[in-house]
PDB file of C-alpha atoms in Angstrom:
ATOM      1  CA  MET A   1      -0.059  -0.087   0.088  1.00  0.00           C
ATOM      2  CA  THR A   2       1.310   3.487  -1.016  1.00  0.00           C
ATOM      3  CA  PRO A   3       1.028   6.409   1.370  1.00  0.00           C
ATOM      4  CA  THR A   4      -1.055   9.340   0.201  1.00  0.00           C
ATOM      5  CA  PRO A   5       0.529  12.283   0.169  1.00  0.00           C
ATOM      6  CA  SER A   6      -0.865  14.809   3.103  1.00  0.00           C
ATOM      7  CA  SER A   7      -2.889  17.546   2.280  1.00  0.00           C
ATOM      8  CA  PRO A   8      -2.136  20.969   2.916  1.00  0.00           C
ATOM      9  CA  THR A   9      -3.083  22.720   6.019  1.00  0.00           C
ATOM     10  CA  PRO A  10      -5.841  25.289   5.505  1.00  0.00           C
ATOM     11  CA  GLY A  11      -4.996  28.585   5.837  1.00  0.00           C
ATOM     12  CA  PRO A  12      -6.608  31.765   5.909  1.00  0.00           C
ATOM     13  CA  ALA A  13      -8.734  32.382   2.922  1.00  0.00           C
ATOM     14  CA  PRO A  14      -6.954  34.626   0.133  1.00  0.00           C
ATOM     15  CA  GLU A  15      -8.899  37.805  -0.208  1.00  0.00           C
ATOM     16  CA  THR A  16     -11.017  38.500  -3.395  1.00  0.00           C
ATOM     17  CA  PRO A  17     -10.737  42.313  -4.145  1.00  0.00           C
ATOM     18  CA  ALA A  18     -14.195  43.657  -4.084  1.00  0.00           C
ATOM     19  CA  ARG A  19     -15.883  44.413  -7.399  1.00  0.00           C
ATOM     20  CA  THR A  20     -15.450  48.441  -8.205  1.00  0.00           C
ATOM     21  CA  THR A  21     -16.724  49.946 -11.144  1.00  0.00           C
ATOM     22  CA  GLY A  22     -14.361  52.484 -12.588  1.00  0.00           C
ATOM     23  CA  PRO A  23     -15.125  55.626 -14.096  1.00  0.00           C
ATOM     24  CA  GLY A  24     -17.506  54.613 -17.581  1.00  0.00           C
ATOM     25  CA  ASP A  25     -18.034  51.400 -16.592  1.00  0.00           C
ATOM     26  CA  ARG A  26     -21.767  52.332 -16.112  1.00  0.00           C
ATOM     27  CA  LEU A  27     -21.701  54.075 -19.383  1.00  0.00           C
ATOM     28  CA  VAL A  28     -20.570  51.241 -21.230  1.00  0.00           C
ATOM     29  CA  ARG A  29     -23.380  49.073 -19.074  1.00  0.00           C
ATOM     30  CA  ILE A  30     -25.974  51.242 -20.214  1.00  0.00           C
ATOM     31  CA  GLY A  31     -25.019  51.433 -23.847  1.00  0.00           C
ATOM     32  CA  ALA A  32     -24.656  47.849 -24.155  1.00  0.00           C
ATOM     33  CA  ILE A  33     -28.348  47.426 -23.129  1.00  0.00           C
ATOM     34  CA  VAL A  34     -29.541  50.205 -25.446  1.00  0.00           C
ATOM     35  CA  PHE A  35     -27.642  48.696 -28.003  1.00  0.00           C
ATOM     36  CA  ILE A  36     -29.250  45.011 -27.225  1.00  0.00           C
ATOM     37  CA  PHE A  37     -32.775  46.941 -27.172  1.00  0.00           C
ATOM     38  CA  GLY A  38     -32.146  48.557 -30.618  1.00  0.00           C
ATOM     39  CA  ALA A  39     -31.102  45.280 -32.507  1.00  0.00           C
ATOM     40  CA  VAL A  40     -34.119  43.354 -31.143  1.00  0.00           C
ATOM     41  CA  ALA A  41     -36.055  46.319 -32.518  1.00  0.00           C
ATOM     42  CA  THR A  42     -34.304  46.270 -35.735  1.00  0.00           C
ATOM     43  CA  LEU A  43     -34.822  42.135 -36.287  1.00  0.00           C
ATOM     44  CA  VAL A  44     -38.594  42.997 -35.373  1.00  0.00           C
ATOM     45  CA  THR A  45     -38.610  45.885 -37.713  1.00  0.00           C
ATOM     46  CA  VAL A  46     -36.997  43.869 -40.923  1.00  0.00           C
ATOM     47  CA  ALA A  47     -39.182  40.509 -40.112  1.00  0.00           C
ATOM     48  CA  PRO A  48     -41.949  41.924 -41.974  1.00  0.00           C
ATOM     49  CA  LEU A  49     -40.414  42.627 -45.037  1.00  0.00           C
ATOM     50  CA  PHE A  50     -39.099  38.981 -45.243  1.00  0.00           C
ATOM     51  CA  LEU A  51     -42.501  37.640 -44.187  1.00  0.00           C
ATOM     52  CA  GLY A  52     -44.307  39.356 -46.977  1.00  0.00           C
ATOM     53  CA  THR A  53     -46.699  41.022 -44.534  1.00  0.00           C
ATOM     54  CA  ASP A  54     -47.357  44.986 -43.593  1.00  0.00           C
ATOM     55  CA  PRO A  55     -44.355  47.080 -42.323  1.00  0.00           C
ATOM     56  CA  PHE A  56     -44.377  48.586 -39.049  1.00  0.00           C
ATOM     57  CA  PRO A  57     -45.182  52.191 -38.683  1.00  0.00           C
ATOM     58  CA  THR A  58     -41.970  54.791 -38.849  1.00  0.00           C
ATOM     59  CA  VAL A  59     -42.175  54.627 -34.909  1.00  0.00           C
ATOM     60  CA  ALA A  60     -40.797  51.241 -34.925  1.00  0.00           C
ATOM     61  CA  TYR A  61     -37.761  52.082 -37.883  1.00  0.00           C
ATOM     62  CA  ALA A  62     -37.089  55.311 -34.983  1.00  0.00           C
ATOM     63  CA  LEU A  63     -36.588  52.451 -32.347  1.00  0.00           C
ATOM     64  CA  SER A  64     -33.871  50.908 -34.557  1.00  0.00           C
ATOM     65  CA  MET A  65     -32.161  53.891 -34.115  1.00  0.00           C
ATOM     66  CA  LEU A  66     -30.984  53.040 -30.618  1.00  0.00           C
ATOM     67  CA  MET A  67     -28.732  50.515 -31.880  1.00  0.00           C
ATOM     68  CA  GLY A  68     -26.299  53.451 -32.730  1.00  0.00           C
ATOM     69  CA  VAL A  69     -27.337  55.453 -29.658  1.00  0.00           C
ATOM     70  CA  GLY A  70     -26.290  52.617 -27.570  1.00  0.00           C
ATOM     71  CA  PHE A  71     -22.993  52.270 -29.723  1.00  0.00           C
ATOM     72  CA  LEU A  72     -22.211  55.737 -29.019  1.00  0.00           C
ATOM     73  CA  ILE A  73     -23.040  55.643 -25.191  1.00  0.00           C
ATOM     74  CA  ALA A  74     -20.738  52.573 -24.848  1.00  0.00           C
ATOM     75  CA  GLY A  75     -18.046  54.291 -26.867  1.00  0.00           C
ATOM     76  CA  ALA A  76     -18.135  57.584 -24.615  1.00  0.00           C
ATOM     77  CA  GLY A  77     -17.862  55.130 -21.533  1.00  0.00           C
ATOM     78  CA  LEU A  78     -15.049  53.584 -23.264  1.00  0.00           C
ATOM     79  CA  LEU A  79     -13.357  56.707 -23.697  1.00  0.00           C
ATOM     80  CA  ARG A  80     -14.234  58.086 -20.132  1.00  0.00           C
ATOM     81  CA  SER A  81     -12.463  54.917 -18.730  1.00  0.00           C
ATOM     82  CA  ILE A  82      -9.495  55.290 -21.009  1.00  0.00           C
ATOM     83  CA  ALA A  83      -9.062  58.771 -19.948  1.00  0.00           C
ATOM     84  CA  ALA A  84      -9.313  57.877 -16.140  1.00  0.00           C
ATOM     85  CA  GLN A  85      -6.432  55.550 -16.554  1.00  0.00           C
ATOM     86  CA  ARG A  86      -4.136  57.805 -18.453  1.00  0.00           C
ATOM     87  CA  ARG A  87      -4.902  60.090 -15.623  1.00  0.00           C
ATOM     88  CA  GLN A  88      -4.010  57.198 -13.080  1.00  0.00           C
ATOM     89  CA  ALA A  89      -0.927  56.327 -15.005  1.00  0.00           C
ATOM     90  CA  ARG A  90       0.525  59.874 -15.443  1.00  0.00           C
ATOM     91  CA  PRO A  91       2.020  60.442 -11.895  1.00  0.00           C
ATOM     92  CA  GLY A  92       4.105  57.467 -12.054  1.00  0.00           C
ATOM     93  CA  ALA A  93       5.392  58.377 -15.376  1.00  0.00           C
ATOM     94  CA  GLU A  94       6.729  61.821 -13.893  1.00  0.00           C
ATOM     95  CA  ALA A  95       8.255  59.993 -11.034  1.00  0.00           C
ATOM     96  CA  ARG A  96      10.271  57.481 -13.770  1.00  0.00           C
ATOM     97  CA  SER A  97      11.273  60.625 -15.862  1.00  0.00           C
ATOM     98  CA  GLY A  98      12.425  62.439 -12.731  1.00  0.00           C
ATOM     99  CA  ALA A  99      14.590  59.472 -11.589  1.00  0.00           C
ATOM    100  CA  GLU A 100      16.089  59.174 -15.224  1.00  0.00           C
ATOM    101  CA  ALA A 101      17.009  62.950 -15.102  1.00  0.00           C
ATOM    102  CA  ARG A 102      18.694  62.543 -11.872  1.00  0.00           C
ATOM    103  CA  SER A 103      20.883  59.565 -12.943  1.00  0.00           C
ATOM    104  CA  GLU A 104      21.990  61.547 -16.068  1.00  0.00           C
ATOM    105  CA  ALA A 105      23.243  64.309 -13.965  1.00  0.00           C
ATOM    106  CA  PRO A 106      26.916  65.126 -14.680  1.00  0.00           C
ATOM    107  CA  GLY A 107      28.092  64.389 -11.300  1.00  0.00           C
ATOM    108  CA  SER A 108      26.702  61.017 -10.800  1.00  0.00           C
ATOM    109  CA  PRO A 109      28.846  57.709 -11.383  1.00  0.00           C
ATOM    110  CA  GLY A 110      27.238  56.635 -14.850  1.00  0.00           C
ATOM    111  CA  ALA A 111      27.216  59.763 -16.532  1.00  0.00           C
ATOM    112  CA  GLU A 112      30.760  59.299 -17.206  1.00  0.00           C
ATOM    113  CA  SER A 113      30.432  55.856 -18.765  1.00  0.00           C
ATOM    114  CA  ARG A 114      27.628  57.037 -20.901  1.00  0.00           C
ATOM    115  CA  SER A 115      29.500  60.122 -22.357  1.00  0.00           C
ATOM    116  CA  VAL A 116      32.478  58.113 -23.147  1.00  0.00           C
ATOM    117  CA  ALA A 117      30.686  55.335 -24.820  1.00  0.00           C
ATOM    118  CA  GLY A 118      28.973  57.646 -26.764  1.00  0.00           C
ATOM    119  CA  SER A 119      31.905  59.762 -28.165  1.00  0.00           C
ATOM    120  CA  ALA A 120      33.521  59.136 -31.546  1.00  0.00           C
ATOM    121  CA  PRO A 121      37.202  58.101 -31.505  1.00  0.00           C
TER     122      PRO A 121
END
């Protein structure tokens, strides 16, 4: 009989991050709902044309425009999310560029090796 490996002792469960919605997420969700509603309205509006029945009134065709409106709303949410992520990443980029500027200062140890290596013979 072979021994079975012991199972690891259960420790504290890893914490799962709470689901947070970022800027623009709500607009994307609303845009998707409006888009789906417009897509269904488009299918319902076009179906009588293929079935040979009387077409719907003009108001039904106007509801089909919700598909484009939903797409624009979702696109606006996406752009808002992109802008927020860029604003969030910007302070980190400034800190990195400041560190690079300090390392290239004339009195820094690495500055001489870079200037010698980059000079012509």
